[in-house]
Coordinates of C-alpha atoms and ligand atoms in Angstrom, one line a residue:
M13 CA 93.2 -47.6 -61.8
E14 CA 91.2 -50.7 -60.8
Q15 CA 90.1 -53.2 -63.4
A16 CA 87.1 -55.7 -63.3
D17 CA 85.5 -58.1 -65.7
V18 CA 82.1 -56.8 -64.7
V19 CA 80.9 -53.9 -62.5
I20 CA 77.4 -54.4 -61.2
V21 CA 75.9 -51.1 -60.1
G22 CA 73.4 -51.6 -57.3
A23 CA 73.4 -54.4 -54.7
G24 CA 69.6 -54.8 -54.4
A25 CA 67.8 -58.0 -55.3
A26 CA 68.6 -57.8 -59.0
G27 CA 72.3 -56.9 -58.6
L28 CA 73.0 -59.6 -55.9
M29 CA 71.3 -62.2 -58.1
T30 CA 73.4 -61.1 -61.1
A31 CA 76.6 -61.3 -59.1
I32 CA 75.8 -64.8 -57.8
W33 CA 74.9 -66.2 -61.3
T34 CA 77.9 -64.5 -63.0
A35 CA 80.3 -65.9 -60.4
R36 CA 78.6 -69.4 -60.4
S37 CA 78.5 -69.6 -64.2
C38 CA 82.2 -68.4 -64.5
A39 CA 83.2 -71.1 -62.0
Q40 CA 81.2 -73.7 -64.0
N41 CA 82.9 -72.6 -67.2
G42 CA 86.3 -72.7 -65.5
T43 CA 86.8 -69.0 -66.1
S44 CA 88.2 -66.8 -63.4
A45 CA 86.6 -63.4 -63.2
R46 CA 86.7 -60.3 -61.1
V47 CA 83.0 -59.6 -60.3
V48 CA 82.6 -56.2 -58.5
L49 CA 79.3 -55.2 -57.0
V50 CA 79.2 -51.5 -56.0
D51 CA 76.4 -49.8 -54.0
G52 CA 76.1 -46.2 -52.8
A53 CA 74.2 -47.1 -49.7
K54 CA 75.8 -47.3 -46.2
K55 CA 73.9 -50.5 -45.5
I56 CA 73.4 -53.2 -48.2
G57 CA 69.9 -54.6 -49.0
A58 CA 67.7 -52.0 -47.2
K59 CA 64.8 -52.8 -49.5
I60 CA 65.1 -56.6 -49.0
L61 CA 65.0 -55.9 -45.2
V62 CA 61.9 -53.8 -45.2
A63 CA 60.1 -55.9 -47.7
G64 CA 56.9 -57.6 -46.8
G65 CA 56.8 -55.8 -43.4
G66 CA 60.2 -57.2 -42.5
R67 CA 59.3 -60.7 -43.6
C68 CA 60.2 -60.4 -47.3
N69 CA 57.6 -61.7 -49.7
V70 CA 60.2 -63.5 -51.9
T71 CA 57.9 -64.7 -54.6
H72 CA 54.4 -66.0 -55.4
E73 CA 53.1 -69.5 -55.8
K74 CA 51.9 -68.6 -59.3
V75 CA 53.5 -65.9 -61.4
L76 CA 51.9 -64.8 -64.7
P77 CA 52.5 -62.0 -67.1
K78 CA 49.2 -60.5 -66.2
D79 CA 50.6 -59.8 -62.7
Y80 CA 52.8 -57.1 -64.3
A81 CA 52.3 -53.8 -66.0
G82 CA 54.5 -51.6 -68.1
G83 CA 56.3 -53.4 -71.0
S84 CA 54.7 -55.9 -73.4
R85 CA 53.2 -59.0 -71.7
N86 CA 54.8 -61.2 -74.4
T87 CA 58.3 -60.0 -73.5
I88 CA 57.6 -60.3 -69.8
K89 CA 56.4 -63.8 -70.4
K90 CA 59.8 -64.8 -72.0
V91 CA 61.6 -63.6 -68.9
L92 CA 59.2 -65.4 -66.5
K93 CA 59.6 -68.6 -68.5
A94 CA 63.3 -68.5 -68.2
W95 CA 63.2 -68.4 -64.4
S96 CA 60.0 -69.5 -62.7
A97 CA 58.8 -69.1 -59.1
R98 CA 59.7 -72.8 -58.7
D99 CA 63.3 -71.9 -59.7
T100 CA 63.3 -69.1 -57.0
I101 CA 62.0 -71.6 -54.4
E102 CA 64.7 -74.1 -55.2
F103 CA 67.5 -71.5 -55.4
F104 CA 66.7 -70.2 -51.9
A105 CA 66.3 -73.8 -50.6
E106 CA 69.9 -74.5 -51.8
L107 CA 71.0 -71.4 -49.9
G108 CA 69.3 -72.8 -46.8
V109 CA 66.3 -70.5 -47.0
E110 CA 63.1 -72.6 -47.0
L111 CA 60.0 -70.7 -48.2
K112 CA 56.4 -71.2 -47.1
E113 CA 53.3 -70.4 -48.9
E114 CA 50.5 -68.4 -47.3
D115 CA 46.8 -68.6 -48.2
T116 CA 47.2 -65.7 -50.6
G117 CA 49.9 -67.6 -52.6
K118 CA 52.6 -65.2 -51.3
M119 CA 55.8 -67.0 -50.3
F120 CA 57.9 -66.0 -47.3
P121 CA 60.9 -67.5 -45.6
V122 CA 59.8 -69.9 -42.8
T123 CA 61.8 -67.7 -40.4
D124 CA 59.4 -64.8 -41.2
S125 CA 62.5 -62.7 -41.3
S126 CA 63.9 -60.7 -44.3
K127 CA 67.4 -61.0 -42.7
T128 CA 67.5 -64.7 -43.6
V129 CA 67.0 -63.8 -47.2
L130 CA 69.6 -61.0 -47.3
N131 CA 72.2 -63.0 -45.3
A132 CA 71.8 -66.0 -47.6
L133 CA 72.5 -63.8 -50.7
L134 CA 75.4 -62.1 -49.1
N135 CA 76.9 -65.3 -47.8
E136 CA 76.7 -66.8 -51.3
C137 CA 78.4 -63.8 -52.8
N138 CA 81.1 -64.1 -50.3
R139 CA 81.5 -67.9 -50.9
L140 CA 81.8 -67.2 -54.7
G141 CA 84.4 -64.4 -54.2
V142 CA 82.2 -61.5 -55.4
E143 CA 83.6 -58.2 -54.2
I144 CA 80.9 -56.1 -52.7
V145 CA 82.1 -52.5 -52.3
Y146 CA 80.0 -49.9 -50.4
P147 CA 79.4 -47.1 -49.9
W148 CA 80.6 -46.6 -53.4
R149 CA 78.2 -44.3 -55.2
V150 CA 78.6 -44.2 -59.0
K151 CA 78.6 -40.6 -60.3
S152 CA 79.3 -41.3 -63.9
I153 CA 79.7 -44.1 -66.5
E154 CA 81.8 -43.2 -69.5
K155 CA 81.8 -45.4 -72.6
T156 CA 85.2 -45.9 -74.1
D157 CA 86.4 -47.9 -77.1
D158 CA 87.1 -51.0 -75.0
G159 CA 84.3 -50.7 -72.4
F160 CA 83.5 -48.3 -69.6
V161 CA 85.0 -46.2 -66.9
V162 CA 82.8 -46.3 -63.8
R163 CA 83.5 -43.4 -61.5
S164 CA 82.6 -42.5 -57.9
D165 CA 83.8 -39.2 -56.4
E166 CA 87.1 -40.7 -55.3
D167 CA 87.7 -43.8 -57.5
E168 CA 87.3 -45.3 -60.9
I169 CA 87.0 -48.8 -62.2
V170 CA 87.7 -49.8 -65.8
T171 CA 85.6 -52.7 -67.1
A172 CA 84.4 -54.2 -70.3
R173 CA 80.9 -54.9 -68.8
V174 CA 78.5 -52.8 -66.8
V175 CA 75.2 -53.9 -65.2
M176 CA 72.7 -51.2 -64.3
A177 CA 70.7 -52.6 -61.4
T178 CA 70.1 -49.3 -59.7
G179 CA 66.4 -49.7 -59.1
G180 CA 63.8 -47.0 -59.7
L181 CA 62.7 -44.1 -57.4
A182 CA 60.7 -46.0 -54.8
L183 CA 61.9 -45.6 -51.2
P184 CA 64.7 -43.2 -52.2
K185 CA 66.3 -43.3 -48.7
S186 CA 67.2 -46.9 -49.5
G187 CA 69.7 -45.6 -52.1
S188 CA 67.6 -45.9 -55.3
D189 CA 67.0 -42.3 -56.0
G190 CA 66.8 -42.3 -59.8
L191 CA 70.4 -41.5 -60.6
G192 CA 70.5 -44.7 -62.7
Y193 CA 68.1 -43.2 -65.3
G194 CA 70.7 -40.5 -66.0
F195 CA 73.4 -43.1 -66.6
V196 CA 71.3 -45.2 -69.0
K197 CA 70.3 -42.1 -70.9
S198 CA 74.0 -41.1 -71.2
L199 CA 74.6 -44.5 -72.7
G200 CA 72.0 -44.0 -75.4
H201 CA 68.8 -45.4 -73.8
R202 CA 65.4 -43.9 -73.4
V203 CA 63.3 -43.7 -70.3
T204 CA 59.5 -43.7 -70.6
E205 CA 58.0 -40.2 -70.4
R206 CA 56.0 -41.4 -67.4
V207 CA 57.9 -42.5 -64.3
L208 CA 55.2 -42.8 -61.5
P209 CA 55.0 -44.2 -58.0
A210 CA 53.3 -47.6 -58.0
L211 CA 51.9 -49.7 -55.2
V212 CA 51.5 -46.3 -53.5
P213 CA 48.9 -45.3 -50.8
I214 CA 46.1 -43.0 -52.1
I215 CA 45.2 -39.7 -50.5
T216 CA 41.5 -38.9 -50.7
S217 CA 40.2 -35.4 -51.2
S218 CA 38.1 -33.5 -48.6
E219 CA 35.0 -34.4 -50.7
S220 CA 35.7 -38.0 -49.6
G221 CA 36.9 -37.0 -46.2
W222 CA 34.5 -39.5 -44.6
I223 CA 36.9 -42.2 -45.6
T224 CA 39.5 -40.8 -43.3
E225 CA 36.9 -40.9 -40.4
L226 CA 36.9 -44.7 -41.0
S227 CA 40.6 -44.9 -40.3
G228 CA 41.5 -48.4 -39.1
I229 CA 38.6 -50.2 -41.0
A230 CA 39.5 -53.0 -43.3
A231 CA 37.3 -54.7 -45.8
R232 CA 37.6 -57.1 -48.7
V233 CA 36.5 -55.0 -51.7
S234 CA 36.6 -54.7 -55.4
I235 CA 38.3 -51.5 -56.5
E236 CA 38.1 -50.3 -60.0
V237 CA 39.3 -47.6 -62.4
H238 CA 36.6 -46.2 -64.7
S239 CA 37.2 -44.0 -67.6
G240 CA 35.3 -40.7 -67.8
S241 CA 32.9 -42.3 -70.1
G242 CA 32.2 -45.0 -67.5
K243 CA 34.2 -47.9 -69.1
R244 CA 35.8 -50.2 -66.5
L245 CA 39.5 -50.1 -67.2
V246 CA 40.8 -52.4 -64.4
S247 CA 39.5 -54.1 -61.3
F248 CA 41.2 -55.7 -58.2
T249 CA 39.6 -57.7 -55.5
N250 CA 41.6 -57.6 -52.3
D251 CA 41.7 -56.1 -48.8
L252 CA 41.4 -52.3 -48.5
L253 CA 42.4 -50.3 -45.5
C254 CA 40.9 -46.9 -44.6
T255 CA 43.5 -44.6 -43.0
H256 CA 43.9 -41.1 -41.7
F257 CA 44.9 -39.9 -45.2
G258 CA 42.7 -42.1 -47.4
L259 CA 43.3 -45.6 -48.7
S260 CA 46.0 -48.2 -48.3
G261 CA 46.2 -52.0 -48.1
P262 CA 46.7 -54.4 -51.1
A263 CA 43.6 -53.3 -53.0
A264 CA 44.5 -49.6 -52.9
L265 CA 48.2 -50.3 -53.7
D266 CA 47.4 -52.5 -56.6
V267 CA 45.0 -50.1 -58.2
S268 CA 47.1 -47.0 -57.6
R269 CA 49.4 -47.1 -60.7
W270 CA 46.4 -47.7 -63.0
Y271 CA 44.4 -44.9 -61.5
F272 CA 47.2 -42.3 -61.6
D273 CA 48.3 -43.4 -65.1
A274 CA 44.7 -43.3 -66.4
K275 CA 44.1 -39.9 -64.8
L276 CA 46.9 -38.3 -66.9
D277 CA 45.2 -39.4 -70.1
D278 CA 41.6 -38.8 -68.9
P279 CA 41.2 -36.3 -66.2
K280 CA 37.6 -37.6 -65.6
A281 CA 38.8 -41.1 -64.8
K282 CA 37.3 -42.3 -61.5
L283 CA 38.2 -44.6 -58.6
V284 CA 35.1 -46.8 -57.7
I285 CA 34.8 -49.2 -54.8
N286 CA 32.3 -52.1 -54.4
W287 CA 32.4 -52.5 -50.6
L288 CA 30.9 -55.9 -50.8
G289 CA 33.6 -57.3 -53.1
D290 CA 31.1 -58.3 -55.7
G291 CA 27.4 -58.1 -56.4
S292 CA 25.4 -55.9 -58.8
F293 CA 23.1 -52.9 -58.0
D294 CA 20.0 -54.8 -59.0
D295 CA 20.8 -57.9 -56.9
L296 CA 21.5 -55.9 -53.8
D297 CA 18.5 -53.6 -54.3
A298 CA 16.3 -56.7 -54.5
K299 CA 17.8 -58.1 -51.3
L300 CA 17.3 -54.9 -49.4
L301 CA 13.6 -54.9 -50.5
E302 CA 13.3 -58.3 -48.8
I303 CA 14.8 -57.6 -45.4
G304 CA 11.4 -56.5 -44.0
K305 CA 11.4 -55.8 -40.2
Q306 CA 15.2 -56.4 -39.8
S307 CA 17.1 -53.1 -39.3
I308 CA 19.3 -52.0 -42.1
G309 CA 22.3 -51.6 -39.7
V310 CA 22.0 -55.3 -38.5
Y311 CA 21.6 -56.5 -42.1
L312 CA 24.7 -54.6 -43.3
R313 CA 26.8 -55.9 -40.3
G314 CA 26.6 -59.3 -41.8
M315 CA 28.4 -58.1 -44.9
I316 CA 30.7 -55.1 -44.0
P317 CA 32.3 -53.7 -40.8
D318 CA 29.7 -52.0 -38.6
R319 CA 31.4 -48.5 -38.7
L320 CA 31.4 -48.6 -42.4
G321 CA 27.8 -49.6 -42.6
K322 CA 26.8 -46.8 -40.3
M323 CA 28.8 -44.3 -42.2
L324 CA 27.3 -45.3 -45.6
C325 CA 23.8 -45.1 -44.0
K326 CA 24.5 -41.7 -42.6
R327 CA 25.7 -40.4 -46.0
C328 CA 22.4 -41.5 -47.5
G329 CA 20.3 -40.0 -44.7
I330 CA 19.3 -43.4 -43.3
D331 CA 19.0 -44.2 -39.7
P332 CA 20.8 -47.7 -39.3
A333 CA 18.1 -48.7 -36.8
S334 CA 15.3 -48.3 -39.3
P335 CA 13.7 -51.5 -40.5
G336 CA 14.2 -52.4 -44.1
H337 CA 10.6 -51.8 -45.1
G338 CA 10.7 -48.3 -43.6
I339 CA 13.4 -46.9 -45.9
M340 CA 12.3 -44.6 -48.8
R341 CA 13.0 -45.9 -52.3
E342 CA 15.4 -43.0 -53.1
Q343 CA 17.4 -43.5 -50.0
R344 CA 17.5 -47.3 -50.5
R345 CA 18.8 -46.8 -54.0
A346 CA 21.4 -44.2 -52.9
L347 CA 22.6 -46.7 -50.3
V348 CA 22.9 -49.6 -52.8
H349 CA 24.8 -47.2 -55.1
M350 CA 27.2 -46.3 -52.2
L351 CA 27.7 -50.0 -51.4
V352 CA 28.4 -51.4 -54.9
A353 CA 29.7 -48.3 -56.9
C354 CA 31.1 -45.8 -54.4
E355 CA 33.1 -43.2 -56.2
V356 CA 36.0 -41.9 -54.1
V357 CA 37.4 -38.5 -54.9
V358 CA 41.2 -38.7 -54.9
A359 CA 43.6 -35.8 -54.1
G360 CA 46.8 -37.5 -54.9
N361 CA 49.2 -40.2 -53.6
R362 CA 51.9 -40.4 -51.0
G363 CA 54.7 -40.3 -53.6
F364 CA 57.9 -42.3 -54.0
T365 CA 58.8 -42.1 -50.3
F366 CA 55.9 -44.4 -49.6
A367 CA 55.7 -46.3 -52.9
E368 CA 56.9 -49.9 -53.1
V369 CA 57.8 -49.8 -56.8
T370 CA 58.2 -47.5 -59.8
A371 CA 56.0 -47.6 -62.9
G372 CA 57.9 -46.7 -66.1
G373 CA 61.7 -46.9 -66.8
V374 CA 63.8 -48.2 -69.7
P375 CA 61.5 -49.6 -72.4
L376 CA 61.8 -53.4 -72.7
D377 CA 62.2 -53.2 -76.5
E378 CA 65.6 -51.7 -75.9
I379 CA 66.7 -54.9 -74.1
Q380 CA 67.4 -58.4 -75.4
V381 CA 65.4 -60.2 -72.8
S382 CA 67.1 -63.6 -73.5
T383 CA 70.2 -62.1 -72.0
M384 CA 69.0 -58.8 -70.4
Q385 CA 71.7 -57.1 -72.5
S386 CA 71.2 -53.6 -74.0
R387 CA 70.3 -53.5 -77.7
V388 CA 71.7 -50.0 -77.7
C389 CA 75.1 -50.1 -76.0
D390 CA 77.6 -53.0 -76.2
G391 CA 78.7 -54.4 -72.9
L392 CA 75.7 -53.0 -70.9
W393 CA 73.1 -55.1 -69.1
I394 CA 70.0 -53.4 -67.6
L395 CA 67.7 -55.1 -65.1
G396 CA 65.3 -55.0 -62.2
E397 CA 63.1 -52.1 -61.3
I398 CA 64.9 -49.6 -63.6
L399 CA 63.1 -51.3 -66.5
D400 CA 59.6 -50.4 -67.5
V401 CA 58.0 -53.3 -65.6
D402 CA 56.1 -53.2 -62.3
G403 CA 54.4 -56.1 -60.5
R404 CA 51.3 -56.1 -58.3
I405 CA 51.5 -56.9 -54.6
G406 CA 52.5 -60.5 -53.7
G407 CA 56.2 -61.1 -54.4
F408 CA 56.0 -60.4 -58.1
N409 CA 58.6 -57.5 -58.1
F410 CA 61.2 -59.7 -56.4
Q411 CA 60.4 -62.5 -58.8
W412 CA 61.2 -60.1 -61.7
A413 CA 64.5 -59.1 -60.1
W414 CA 65.6 -62.7 -59.4
A415 CA 64.6 -63.8 -63.0
N416 CA 66.5 -60.8 -64.5
G417 CA 69.5 -61.4 -62.4
H418 CA 69.7 -65.1 -63.3
I419 CA 69.4 -64.5 -67.0
A420 CA 72.0 -61.6 -66.9
G421 CA 74.5 -63.5 -64.8
K422 CA 74.6 -66.5 -67.2
S423 CA 74.9 -64.2 -70.2
I424 CA 77.7 -62.1 -68.6
A425 CA 79.7 -65.2 -67.7
K426 CA 79.3 -66.4 -71.3
S427 CA 80.6 -63.0 -72.5
I428 CA 83.6 -63.2 -70.1
A429 CA 84.4 -66.8 -71.3
Q430 CA 84.3 -65.7 -74.9
S431 CA 86.8 -62.9 -74.3
V432 CA 89.5 -65.0 -72.7
Ligands
FAD13 C1 58.6 -50.9 -48.5 C2 58.8 -51.9 -49.6 C3 58.4 -53.2 -49.5 C4 58.5 -54.1 -50.5 N1 58.1 -55.4 -50.3 C5 58.2 -56.2 -51.4 C6 57.9 -57.6 -51.2 O1 57.6 -58.1 -50.1 N2 57.9 -58.4 -52.3 C7 58.3 -58.0 -53.5 O2 58.3 -58.7 -54.5 N3 58.6 -56.7 -53.7 C8 58.6 -55.8 -52.7 N4 59.0 -54.5 -52.9 C9 59.6 -54.1 -54.2 C10 61.0 -54.7 -54.3 O3 61.7 -54.4 -53.1 C11 61.7 -54.0 -55.5 O4 60.9 -54.1 -56.7 C12 63.1 -54.7 -55.7 O5 63.9 -54.5 -54.6 C13 63.8 -54.0 -56.9 O6 65.1 -54.6 -56.9 P1 66.3 -53.8 -57.7 O7 67.5 -54.6 -57.4 O8 65.9 -53.6 -59.1 O9 66.4 -52.4 -57.1 P2 66.7 -51.9 -55.6 O10 66.3 -52.9 -54.6 O11 66.1 -50.6 -55.5 O12 68.3 -51.8 -55.6 C14 69.0 -50.8 -56.2 C15 70.3 -50.6 -55.5 O13 71.1 -49.7 -56.4 C16 71.8 -48.8 -55.5 N5 72.1 -47.6 -56.3 C17 71.2 -46.8 -56.9 N6 71.9 -45.8 -57.5 C18 73.2 -46.0 -57.3 C19 74.4 -45.4 -57.7 N7 74.4 -44.3 -58.4 N8 75.6 -45.9 -57.3 C20 75.7 -47.1 -56.6 N9 74.6 -47.7 -56.2 C21 73.4 -47.2 -56.5 C22 70.8 -48.6 -54.3 O14 71.5 -48.1 -53.2 C23 70.2 -49.9 -54.2 O15 70.8 -50.7 -53.2 C24 59.0 -53.6 -51.8 C25 59.4 -52.3 -51.9 C26 59.4 -51.4 -50.8 C27 59.9 -50.0 -51.0

């Protein structure tokens, strides 16, 4: 039977970072430790490789608690304070991966290649003597008096410390298929009742089928979730992409978890788009009254893509070639409403196969976030996407994983040092 000082389950961003910081901190303490990182996947780091369209959006220039949903903002703040975006930038620079900032604040490797990021993490694990074992799919974790027995179908490892870094349910073919939730439950933890796909493309219903006719159109919009009573619950301003199934692009992905979560509490919750990005009904109505001889189609072209303008006109029974002053009041007001408060009827979403992250997971109040250690089970650390935290688009989910891994690694090394 194999023995290890710590078994880290899951070699994604959180698990790799934990392994590196455990091994680095043990070396600093002068403690020798056997750090074993196991992963069920045939290829390590699939999610890092596909991230950011193959470029890996490693972090964001500015990371704030409000960029996340799920657990308490105050608790999230403590984690972000312990490991900032600046720390991530310096950490990767030390590994030879220089990051560059784009206009949106997103940070990517200067190589524009995710491989650079994954290789740097794997090389550092290798340099530090971390044992990465794969494919080694954990099937059960048994708690014993002295620690744990971690079992795959063929093998088992005895250890005093286990790290659950198995991710959530997003992109299950990468290896994170939700088995981790069963392990943490078997060790005494809860998982939130709702575990939903987040950062997920939205499928529109046939009532809003005209959106799919605009496939390929992109616009900078505001997209909001309104309660059934009309209260604005959340709003994002970003690029929206109309597709053959409905809506995608950063605006749709960001709003998705809020919409589908709200819908479960309030079936009348609505998804509402301001195609201009901002501007009120009254302001736009007043502007349209002033365009006079200019055609409505030409006027709209200055603000939104031509095909979108024509489609909105068509839906309001307006000929885009009509001069502004020739449009009936009712039609003009219908068009203004479509432009600034267009309700889109949603049929569903594309599910975990297309989601970038998972909303829900192990509640943060069951974790001591100064160490990422379980409050429920001795010798257990839980981190990354399996926790009830999900970030918006922009590098925030990796930042969460790096921060968690750094905190956990230092704490595990301390625990190892105390036991020798
Ligand atoms: C298409 C896509 C693009 C993304 N792009 C970005 C981006 O650019 N920037 C950003 O910040 N975030 C991005 N994300 C989100 C980000 O990738 C995740 O939030 C992050 O990878 C979570 O890290 P993790 O280590 O917690 O989990 P994961 O990366 O999911 O890693 C979990 C690991 O655990 C392993 N595992 C699971 N169960 C077992 C088991 N039973 N036994 C052994 N191993 C197991 C899995 O094989 C996997 O390797 C993207 C996600 C997707 C799907």
